[in-house]
mmCIF file of C-alpha atoms and ligand atoms in Angstrom:
data_model
loop_
_atom_site.group_PDB
_atom_site.id
_atom_site.type_symbol
_atom_site.label_atom_id
_atom_site.label_comp_id
_atom_site.label_asym_id
_atom_site.label_seq_id
_atom_site.Cartn_x
_atom_site.Cartn_y
_atom_site.Cartn_z
ATOM 1 C CA MET H 1 -12.321 68.331 -14.593
ATOM 2 C CA PHE H 2 -13.497 64.796 -15.476
ATOM 3 C CA ALA H 3 -15.724 65.279 -18.598
ATOM 4 C CA LYS H 4 -18.282 62.721 -19.673
ATOM 5 C CA PRO H 5 -16.454 60.454 -22.022
ATOM 6 C CA ILE H 6 -17.457 59.872 -25.579
ATOM 7 C CA ALA H 7 -17.837 56.184 -26.403
ATOM 8 C CA THR H 8 -15.239 54.846 -28.748
ATOM 9 C CA LEU H 9 -17.567 52.319 -30.387
ATOM 10 C CA SER H 10 -14.820 51.207 -32.895
ATOM 11 C CA ASP H 11 -13.099 49.633 -29.790
ATOM 12 C CA VAL H 12 -15.995 47.622 -28.728
ATOM 13 C CA SER H 13 -17.916 45.529 -31.364
ATOM 14 C CA VAL H 14 -21.276 43.708 -31.066
ATOM 15 C CA GLU H 15 -22.563 40.696 -32.984
ATOM 16 C CA HIS H 16 -26.059 39.271 -32.572
ATOM 17 C CA ARG H 17 -26.585 35.541 -33.161
ATOM 18 C CA GLY H 18 -30.134 34.571 -32.395
ATOM 19 C CA ALA H 19 -30.753 34.711 -28.667
ATOM 20 C CA ILE H 20 -27.286 35.606 -27.773
ATOM 21 C CA SER H 21 -25.020 38.658 -28.330
ATOM 22 C CA ILE H 22 -21.254 38.756 -28.397
ATOM 23 C CA ILE H 23 -19.713 42.014 -27.241
ATOM 24 C CA ARG H 24 -15.969 42.122 -28.035
ATOM 25 C CA LEU H 25 -13.143 44.480 -27.013
ATOM 26 C CA THR H 26 -11.460 45.230 -30.296
ATOM 27 C CA ARG H 27 -8.386 47.158 -29.438
ATOM 28 C CA PRO H 28 -5.707 44.299 -29.527
ATOM 29 C CA LYS H 29 -2.857 46.679 -30.318
ATOM 30 C CA LYS H 30 -3.201 48.100 -26.884
ATOM 31 C CA ARG H 31 -4.057 44.705 -25.426
ATOM 32 C CA ASN H 32 -7.740 45.781 -24.959
ATOM 33 C CA ALA H 33 -6.817 48.368 -22.367
ATOM 34 C CA ILE H 34 -9.789 50.317 -21.161
ATOM 35 C CA SER H 35 -9.709 54.002 -21.834
ATOM 36 C CA ASP H 36 -12.627 56.226 -20.758
ATOM 37 C CA GLY H 37 -14.040 55.974 -24.252
ATOM 38 C CA VAL H 38 -13.793 52.104 -24.207
ATOM 39 C CA MET H 39 -15.655 51.942 -20.842
ATOM 40 C CA ALA H 40 -18.370 54.305 -22.172
ATOM 41 C CA ALA H 41 -18.619 52.042 -25.273
ATOM 42 C CA ILE H 42 -18.948 48.933 -23.219
ATOM 43 C CA GLY H 43 -21.833 50.687 -21.421
ATOM 44 C CA GLN H 44 -23.473 51.684 -24.601
ATOM 45 C CA ARG H 45 -23.245 48.302 -26.357
ATOM 46 C CA PHE H 46 -25.081 46.790 -23.208
ATOM 47 C CA ASP H 47 -27.656 49.664 -23.270
ATOM 48 C CA GLU H 48 -28.404 49.035 -26.882
ATOM 49 C CA LEU H 49 -28.999 45.286 -26.796
ATOM 50 C CA PRO H 50 -32.101 44.228 -28.546
ATOM 51 C CA GLU H 51 -34.904 42.642 -26.479
ATOM 52 C CA THR H 52 -34.220 39.320 -28.422
ATOM 53 C CA THR H 53 -30.876 39.024 -26.596
ATOM 54 C CA LYS H 54 -31.208 36.673 -23.639
ATOM 55 C CA ALA H 55 -27.545 36.313 -22.827
ATOM 56 C CA VAL H 56 -24.251 37.981 -23.666
ATOM 57 C CA VAL H 57 -20.719 36.701 -24.186
ATOM 58 C CA ILE H 58 -17.908 39.227 -23.628
ATOM 59 C CA ASP H 59 -14.638 38.530 -25.393
ATOM 60 C CA GLY H 60 -11.442 40.220 -26.246
ATOM 61 C CA GLU H 61 -9.723 40.289 -29.698
ATOM 62 C CA GLY H 62 -6.154 39.246 -29.975
ATOM 63 C CA GLU H 63 -3.933 37.383 -27.483
ATOM 64 C CA HIS H 64 -5.284 39.014 -24.399
ATOM 65 C CA PHE H 65 -8.757 39.383 -22.896
ATOM 66 C CA CYS H 66 -7.939 42.845 -21.307
ATOM 67 C CA ALA H 67 -4.878 44.533 -19.905
ATOM 68 C CA GLY H 68 -6.875 46.694 -17.537
ATOM 69 C CA LEU H 69 -7.069 50.422 -17.229
ATOM 70 C CA ASP H 70 -5.415 52.399 -20.033
ATOM 71 C CA LEU H 71 -2.592 53.697 -18.048
ATOM 72 C CA SER H 72 -2.121 56.715 -20.315
ATOM 73 C CA SER H 73 -5.421 58.116 -18.860
ATOM 74 C CA LEU H 74 -3.906 58.456 -15.396
ATOM 75 C CA LYS H 75 -1.344 60.979 -16.350
ATOM 76 C CA GLU H 76 -3.399 64.115 -16.138
ATOM 77 C CA MET H 77 -5.830 62.905 -13.280
ATOM 78 C CA ASP H 78 -5.883 64.799 -9.982
ATOM 79 C CA ALA H 79 -7.568 63.375 -6.887
ATOM 80 C CA VAL H 80 -11.153 64.733 -7.774
ATOM 81 C CA ASP H 81 -10.915 63.513 -11.270
ATOM 82 C CA GLY H 82 -9.762 60.117 -9.851
ATOM 83 C CA VAL H 83 -13.032 59.884 -7.774
ATOM 84 C CA HIS H 84 -15.184 60.584 -10.742
ATOM 85 C CA HIS H 85 -13.179 58.214 -13.034
ATOM 86 C CA SER H 86 -13.552 55.406 -10.528
ATOM 87 C CA ARG H 87 -17.182 56.121 -10.183
ATOM 88 C CA SER H 88 -17.711 56.108 -13.768
ATOM 89 C CA TRP H 89 -16.356 52.509 -13.961
ATOM 90 C CA HIS H 90 -18.652 51.534 -10.986
ATOM 91 C CA LYS H 91 -21.581 52.845 -12.892
ATOM 92 C CA VAL H 92 -21.019 50.842 -16.143
ATOM 93 C CA LEU H 93 -19.963 47.666 -14.441
ATOM 94 C CA THR H 94 -22.769 47.725 -11.804
ATOM 95 C CA ALA H 95 -25.228 48.372 -14.609
ATOM 96 C CA ILE H 96 -24.083 45.375 -16.544
ATOM 97 C CA GLU H 97 -23.772 43.038 -13.391
ATOM 98 C CA PHE H 98 -27.433 44.032 -12.375
ATOM 99 C CA GLY H 99 -28.690 44.403 -15.921
ATOM 100 C CA GLN H 100 -31.116 42.514 -17.992
ATOM 101 C CA VAL H 101 -29.288 39.474 -19.153
ATOM 102 C CA PRO H 102 -26.575 37.143 -17.852
ATOM 103 C CA ILE H 103 -23.031 37.756 -19.182
ATOM 104 C CA ILE H 104 -20.460 35.006 -19.795
ATOM 105 C CA ALA H 105 -16.796 36.182 -20.034
ATOM 106 C CA ALA H 106 -14.461 34.296 -22.397
ATOM 107 C CA LEU H 107 -11.012 34.702 -20.958
ATOM 108 C CA HIS H 108 -7.677 34.244 -22.457
ATOM 109 C CA GLY H 109 -4.253 35.728 -22.001
ATOM 110 C CA ALA H 110 -4.043 38.702 -19.594
ATOM 111 C CA VAL H 111 -6.994 39.262 -17.331
ATOM 112 C CA VAL H 112 -5.289 41.863 -15.287
ATOM 113 C CA GLY H 113 -6.169 44.931 -13.128
ATOM 114 C CA GLY H 114 -9.292 46.457 -14.593
ATOM 115 C CA GLY H 115 -9.659 43.541 -16.981
ATOM 116 C CA LEU H 116 -10.284 41.362 -13.897
ATOM 117 C CA GLU H 117 -12.659 44.006 -12.617
ATOM 118 C CA LEU H 118 -14.559 43.754 -15.935
ATOM 119 C CA ALA H 119 -14.492 39.807 -15.757
ATOM 120 C CA THR H 120 -15.839 39.802 -12.089
ATOM 121 C CA SER H 121 -18.764 42.033 -13.170
ATOM 122 C CA CYS H 122 -19.795 39.012 -15.284
ATOM 123 C CA HIS H 123 -21.829 36.163 -13.996
ATOM 124 C CA ILE H 124 -19.929 33.150 -15.544
ATOM 125 C CA ARG H 125 -16.169 33.149 -16.395
ATOM 126 C CA VAL H 126 -14.518 30.629 -18.797
ATOM 127 C CA ALA H 127 -10.790 30.596 -18.779
ATOM 128 C CA ASP H 128 -8.666 28.902 -21.369
ATOM 129 C CA ASP H 129 -5.214 27.622 -20.652
ATOM 130 C CA THR H 130 -3.431 30.802 -21.635
ATOM 131 C CA THR H 131 -5.227 32.880 -19.098
ATOM 132 C CA PHE H 132 -3.429 34.559 -16.237
ATOM 133 C CA PHE H 133 -4.900 36.675 -13.558
ATOM 134 C CA ALA H 134 -3.078 39.555 -11.855
ATOM 135 C CA LEU H 135 -3.503 42.866 -10.044
ATOM 136 C CA PRO H 136 -0.395 44.881 -11.007
ATOM 137 C CA GLU H 137 -1.804 47.962 -9.299
ATOM 138 C CA GLY H 138 0.784 47.676 -6.469
ATOM 139 C CA SER H 139 3.714 47.909 -8.853
ATOM 140 C CA ARG H 140 2.113 50.932 -10.588
ATOM 141 C CA GLY H 141 1.539 52.856 -7.371
ATOM 142 C CA ILE H 142 -2.187 52.796 -7.680
ATOM 143 C CA PHE H 143 -5.146 50.949 -6.229
ATOM 144 C CA VAL H 144 -8.037 49.075 -7.711
ATOM 145 C CA GLY H 145 -10.825 51.521 -8.798
ATOM 146 C CA GLY H 146 -13.241 49.632 -10.914
ATOM 147 C CA GLY H 147 -15.024 47.793 -8.168
ATOM 148 C CA GLY H 148 -12.338 45.181 -7.640
ATOM 149 C CA SER H 149 -11.985 45.738 -4.000
ATOM 150 C CA VAL H 150 -15.631 44.754 -3.593
ATOM 151 C CA ARG H 151 -16.081 42.109 -6.418
ATOM 152 C CA ILE H 152 -12.703 40.460 -6.614
ATOM 153 C CA THR H 153 -12.469 40.357 -2.716
ATOM 154 C CA LYS H 154 -15.914 38.639 -2.520
ATOM 155 C CA LEU H 155 -14.759 36.093 -5.082
ATOM 156 C CA VAL H 156 -11.310 35.136 -3.778
ATOM 157 C CA GLY H 157 -11.057 36.752 -0.324
ATOM 158 C CA ALA H 158 -9.149 39.758 0.962
ATOM 159 C CA GLN H 159 -5.989 37.689 1.722
ATOM 160 C CA THR H 160 -5.732 36.658 -1.991
ATOM 161 C CA VAL H 161 -6.261 40.206 -3.322
ATOM 162 C CA MET H 162 -3.789 41.635 -0.858
ATOM 163 C CA ASP H 163 -1.151 39.120 -1.848
ATOM 164 C CA MET H 164 -1.626 39.861 -5.570
ATOM 165 C CA MET H 165 -1.521 43.574 -5.126
ATOM 166 C CA MET H 166 1.329 43.658 -2.692
ATOM 167 C CA THR H 167 3.568 41.009 -4.259
ATOM 168 C CA GLY H 168 2.468 41.118 -8.011
ATOM 169 C CA ARG H 169 1.606 37.446 -7.694
ATOM 170 C CA VAL H 170 0.172 36.088 -11.024
ATOM 171 C CA TYR H 171 -2.202 33.058 -11.109
ATOM 172 C CA LYS H 172 -1.985 30.917 -14.180
ATOM 173 C CA ALA H 173 -5.139 29.310 -15.453
ATOM 174 C CA ALA H 174 -5.373 26.156 -13.496
ATOM 175 C CA ASP H 175 -4.346 27.783 -10.113
ATOM 176 C CA GLY H 176 -6.581 30.682 -10.907
ATOM 177 C CA VAL H 177 -9.602 28.475 -11.499
ATOM 178 C CA ALA H 178 -8.853 26.546 -8.343
ATOM 179 C CA ARG H 179 -8.900 29.836 -6.542
ATOM 180 C CA GLY H 180 -12.274 30.730 -7.927
ATOM 181 C CA PHE H 181 -11.525 33.296 -10.537
ATOM 182 C CA ALA H 182 -13.432 31.350 -13.085
ATOM 183 C CA GLN H 183 -15.960 28.597 -13.057
ATOM 184 C CA TYR H 184 -14.719 26.789 -16.105
ATOM 185 C CA HIS H 185 -11.197 25.851 -17.467
ATOM 186 C CA VAL H 186 -10.835 24.872 -20.991
ATOM 187 C CA PRO H 187 -8.012 24.154 -23.450
ATOM 188 C CA ALA H 188 -6.129 27.030 -25.212
ATOM 189 C CA GLY H 189 -8.300 28.733 -27.846
ATOM 190 C CA GLN H 190 -11.684 27.129 -26.674
ATOM 191 C CA ALA H 191 -12.915 29.817 -24.184
ATOM 192 C CA LEU H 192 -15.173 31.562 -26.743
ATOM 193 C CA ALA H 193 -16.790 28.306 -27.988
ATOM 194 C CA LYS H 194 -17.455 27.139 -24.490
ATOM 195 C CA ALA H 195 -18.827 30.698 -23.447
ATOM 196 C CA ILE H 196 -21.098 30.568 -26.539
ATOM 197 C CA GLU H 197 -22.352 27.075 -25.565
ATOM 198 C CA LEU H 198 -23.063 28.178 -22.066
ATOM 199 C CA ALA H 199 -24.771 31.393 -23.277
ATOM 200 C CA GLU H 200 -27.042 29.405 -25.589
ATOM 201 C CA ARG H 201 -27.981 27.173 -22.742
ATOM 202 C CA ILE H 202 -28.600 30.033 -20.246
ATOM 203 C CA ALA H 203 -30.676 31.867 -22.906
ATOM 204 C CA GLN H 204 -33.104 29.054 -22.856
ATOM 205 C CA ASN H 205 -33.917 29.340 -19.036
ATOM 206 C CA ALA H 206 -37.151 30.931 -18.029
ATOM 207 C CA PRO H 207 -36.432 34.700 -17.868
ATOM 208 C CA MET H 208 -37.528 35.054 -14.237
ATOM 209 C CA THR H 209 -35.114 32.324 -13.146
ATOM 210 C CA ASN H 210 -32.120 34.216 -14.695
ATOM 211 C CA TYR H 211 -33.525 37.421 -13.112
ATOM 212 C CA ALA H 212 -33.679 35.963 -9.695
ATOM 213 C CA LEU H 213 -30.123 34.583 -10.103
ATOM 214 C CA MET H 214 -28.675 37.937 -11.188
ATOM 215 C CA HIS H 215 -30.703 40.318 -8.848
ATOM 216 C CA ALA H 216 -31.786 38.298 -5.928
ATOM 217 C CA LEU H 217 -29.138 35.689 -5.216
ATOM 218 C CA PRO H 218 -26.165 38.088 -4.725
ATOM 219 C CA ARG H 219 -28.364 40.303 -2.439
ATOM 220 C CA ILE H 220 -29.617 37.321 -0.493
ATOM 221 C CA ALA H 221 -26.009 36.206 0.065
ATOM 222 C CA GLU H 222 -25.232 39.567 1.704
ATOM 223 C CA GLN H 223 -28.228 39.642 3.974
ATOM 224 C CA THR H 224 -28.598 38.028 7.444
ATOM 225 C CA ALA H 225 -30.008 34.330 7.203
ATOM 226 C CA ASP H 226 -33.300 35.618 8.634
ATOM 227 C CA HIS H 227 -33.808 38.273 5.972
ATOM 228 C CA GLY H 228 -32.400 36.038 3.323
ATOM 229 C CA PHE H 229 -34.877 33.187 4.033
ATOM 230 C CA LEU H 230 -37.684 35.716 3.608
ATOM 231 C CA MET H 231 -36.350 37.097 0.417
ATOM 232 C CA GLU H 232 -35.815 33.575 -0.896
ATOM 233 C CA ALA H 233 -39.470 32.636 -0.102
ATOM 234 C CA LEU H 234 -40.789 35.782 -1.939
ATOM 235 C CA MET H 235 -38.561 35.298 -4.927
ATOM 236 C CA SER H 236 -39.055 31.587 -5.431
ATOM 237 C CA SER H 237 -42.951 32.219 -5.221
ATOM 238 C CA VAL H 238 -42.752 34.907 -7.942
ATOM 239 C CA VAL H 239 -40.493 32.788 -10.204
ATOM 240 C CA GLN H 240 -42.470 29.522 -9.922
ATOM 241 C CA SER H 241 -45.866 31.345 -10.531
ATOM 242 C CA ALA H 242 -44.799 32.436 -14.121
ATOM 243 C CA PRO H 243 -46.776 30.362 -16.692
ATOM 244 C CA GLU H 244 -43.552 29.311 -18.327
ATOM 245 C CA ALA H 245 -42.412 27.843 -14.965
ATOM 246 C CA LYS H 246 -45.699 25.809 -14.740
ATOM 247 C CA ALA H 247 -45.210 24.513 -18.240
ATOM 248 C CA ARG H 248 -41.772 23.310 -17.577
ATOM 249 C CA VAL H 249 -42.793 21.527 -14.445
ATOM 250 C CA ARG H 250 -45.743 19.882 -16.228
ATOM 251 C CA ALA H 251 -43.429 18.818 -19.094
ATOM 252 C CA PHE H 252 -41.091 17.015 -16.631
ATOM 253 C CA LEU H 253 -44.011 15.297 -14.878
ATOM 254 C CA ASP H 254 -45.478 14.208 -18.316
ATOM 255 C CA GLY H 255 -42.167 12.613 -19.146
ATOM 256 C CA THR H 256 -41.183 15.195 -21.892
ATOM 257 C CA GLY H 257 -38.942 17.555 -19.852
ATOM 258 C CA PRO H 258 -35.224 17.059 -19.686
ATOM 259 C CA LYS H 259 -33.782 14.882 -16.984
ATOM 260 C CA VAL H 260 -30.650 15.725 -14.961
ATOM 261 C CA LYS H 261 -27.790 13.579 -16.459
ATOM 262 C CA PRO H 262 -24.435 12.906 -14.932
ATOM 263 C CA THR H 263 -22.837 14.363 -18.034
ATOM 264 C CA GLY H 264 -24.232 17.777 -18.160
ATOM 265 C CA ILE H 265 -22.990 20.853 -20.035
ATOM 266 C CA GLY H 266 -20.436 21.617 -17.310
ATOM 267 C CA ASN H 267 -18.379 18.485 -17.905
HETATM 268 C C1 1HE U 301 -1.134 49.412 -22.649
HETATM 269 C C2 1HE U 301 -1.564 48.698 -21.467
HETATM 270 C C3 1HE U 301 -2.390 49.376 -20.378
HETATM 271 C C4 1HE U 301 -0.597 47.378 -22.782
HETATM 272 N N1 1HE U 301 -2.514 50.707 -20.641
HETATM 273 N N2 1HE U 301 -1.321 50.743 -22.729
HETATM 274 N N3 1HE U 301 -2.518 47.172 -16.349
HETATM 275 C C5 1HE U 301 -1.300 46.776 -16.293
HETATM 276 O O1 1HE U 301 -0.525 47.267 -15.555
HETATM 277 C C6 1HE U 301 -0.933 45.835 -17.390
HETATM 278 C C7 1HE U 301 -0.019 46.505 -18.344
HETATM 279 N N4 1HE U 301 0.195 45.674 -19.549
HETATM 280 C C8 1HE U 301 1.185 44.582 -19.446
HETATM 281 O O2 1HE U 301 1.592 44.193 -18.585
HETATM 282 C C9 1HE U 301 1.367 43.903 -20.855
HETATM 283 O O3 1HE U 301 1.000 44.886 -21.845
HETATM 284 C C10 1HE U 301 0.515 42.634 -21.066
HETATM 285 C C11 1HE U 301 0.948 41.566 -20.184
HETATM 286 C C12 1HE U 301 -1.120 42.905 -20.907
HETATM 287 C C13 1HE U 301 0.686 42.184 -22.588
HETATM 288 O O4 1HE U 301 2.148 42.111 -22.899
HETATM 289 P P1 1HE U 301 2.538 42.097 -24.405
HETATM 290 O O5 1HE U 301 4.016 41.938 -24.429
HETATM 291 O O6 1HE U 301 1.720 41.190 -25.183
HETATM 292 O O7 1HE U 301 2.215 43.559 -25.003
HETATM 293 P P2 1HE U 301 2.924 45.087 -24.758
HETATM 294 O O8 1HE U 301 4.107 45.109 -25.766
HETATM 295 O O9 1HE U 301 3.380 45.150 -23.345
HETATM 296 O O10 1HE U 301 1.860 46.096 -25.043
HETATM 297 C C14 1HE U 301 1.519 46.293 -26.287
HETATM 298 C C15 1HE U 301 1.198 47.835 -26.442
HETATM 299 O O11 1HE U 301 -0.126 47.868 -25.612
HETATM 300 C C16 1HE U 301 2.030 48.776 -25.886
HETATM 301 O O12 1HE U 301 1.832 49.875 -26.645
HETATM 302 P P3 1HE U 301 2.848 50.389 -27.891
HETATM 303 O O13 1HE U 301 2.350 51.781 -28.222
HETATM 304 O O14 1HE U 301 4.186 50.443 -27.269
HETATM 305 O O15 1HE U 301 2.537 49.423 -28.857
HETATM 306 C C17 1HE U 301 1.612 48.965 -24.435
HETATM 307 O O16 1HE U 301 2.067 50.189 -23.918
HETATM 308 C C18 1HE U 301 0.205 48.938 -24.589
HETATM 309 N N5 1HE U 301 -0.511 48.604 -23.361
HETATM 310 N N6 1HE U 301 -1.298 47.433 -21.619
HETATM 311 C C19 1HE U 301 -1.932 51.330 -21.700
HETATM 312 N N7 1HE U 301 -2.881 48.817 -19.486
HETATM 313 C C20 1HE U 301 -10.219 51.302 -12.696
HETATM 314 S S1 1HE U 301 -8.634 51.022 -12.063
HETATM 315 C C21 1HE U 301 -7.843 49.710 -12.789
HETATM 316 C C22 1HE U 301 -6.420 49.639 -12.472
HETATM 317 C C23 1HE U 301 -5.787 48.893 -13.468
HETATM 318 O O17 1HE U 301 -6.200 48.274 -14.297
HETATM 319 S S2 1HE U 301 -4.116 48.811 -13.081
HETATM 320 C C24 1HE U 301 -3.395 47.661 -14.189
HETATM 321 C C25 1HE U 301 -3.119 48.246 -15.503
#
C-alpha cells in the first residue's frame, strides 16, 4: 500500500535571498534522484515559502541537476501503488507549476526522466553547456509517470518524446535548447548565476502580471481561439486595473519608466 511519504528535508535545501528563494536538491551522491521523501520535501519547501518570496530558482547540488526517479523505489511497487505514486508526483509538480511564484530551473549535467519532468514543471529553464536531456524510461521497462507525457510532449512534441523513449536518444545542451527544452543556453557553470539574474528580474514584475502568465496563459493556449480571446480580455482587464500597473504605465509616459532596449536581459 502506497503510504503518505515523509519529507526528507535534508535532501532539499532552501535559501532566501531578498525577493527570491533558491530551492536545491542536495542528494549529489545519488545524483539528486527523487525518492518519495525527496518529492514530498520539494512540495514542503514550496509550501513553506515566505510571502516575501516573489520568484524561485531550483537547482541541483553536484555535477547533475537530477537523475530522475529513484529507481530503488520501484522494486516493491505493484500496479495500484504505481498509480498512487505517479499521482503523488502529479500533485506536487502541478502545485508548483500553478503555485504562487514563477520558478526558474538552473540545469546542468543530467536532466533525465523525472528530472526532466521536474524541470518542465518550472516556468523558465536555463541550461549550461554540460546539460543533457534524456528519457531513459524505455531502457528501464517503464513509462514516464511524473507528468512528462503531458508537459514534455507539449514542450517538444510527441514525436520527439517517442524517439527519446524508444531509442534512448540524448540531447546535448545546444541541440536540446534548439528543440525547446530550455529557453536559455549559457557556458558551463553559469546556469545558477543566470537563473538568479532572471529570478531577480521576474520578482520585480507586477504580481498580477506573473500570476496571469502562470495561471491564465497556459490555459488560454489550450482553449479554442474563441474562448481564449474572451479569457484574454478578462485577464488583461484585471491585470491592467491594478494600481501598480497604472503607476508603471504613468512612469513610462512621464519618461521615468524603463525603455525596451535591443540588449535586454535575455542576450
Ligand atoms: C541512482 C539513480 C537513480 C544514479 N535512481 N539511484 N533515471 C535513470 O535511468 C538515470 C539513471 N542514472 C544514470 O544514468 C547515471 O547515474 C547518471 C548519468 C545520472 C550519472 O552518472 P554518474 O556516472 O555520474 O553516476 P553513477 O555512478 O551512475 O551514480 C552514482 C550513484 O547514484 C550510484 O549509486 P551508488 O550507491 O552505486 O553510489 C547510482 O546507483 C545512483 N543513482 N541515478 C537510483 N535514478 C515519475 S516516473 C519517472 C521515471 C524516471 O525518472 S525513469 C529514469 C530514471
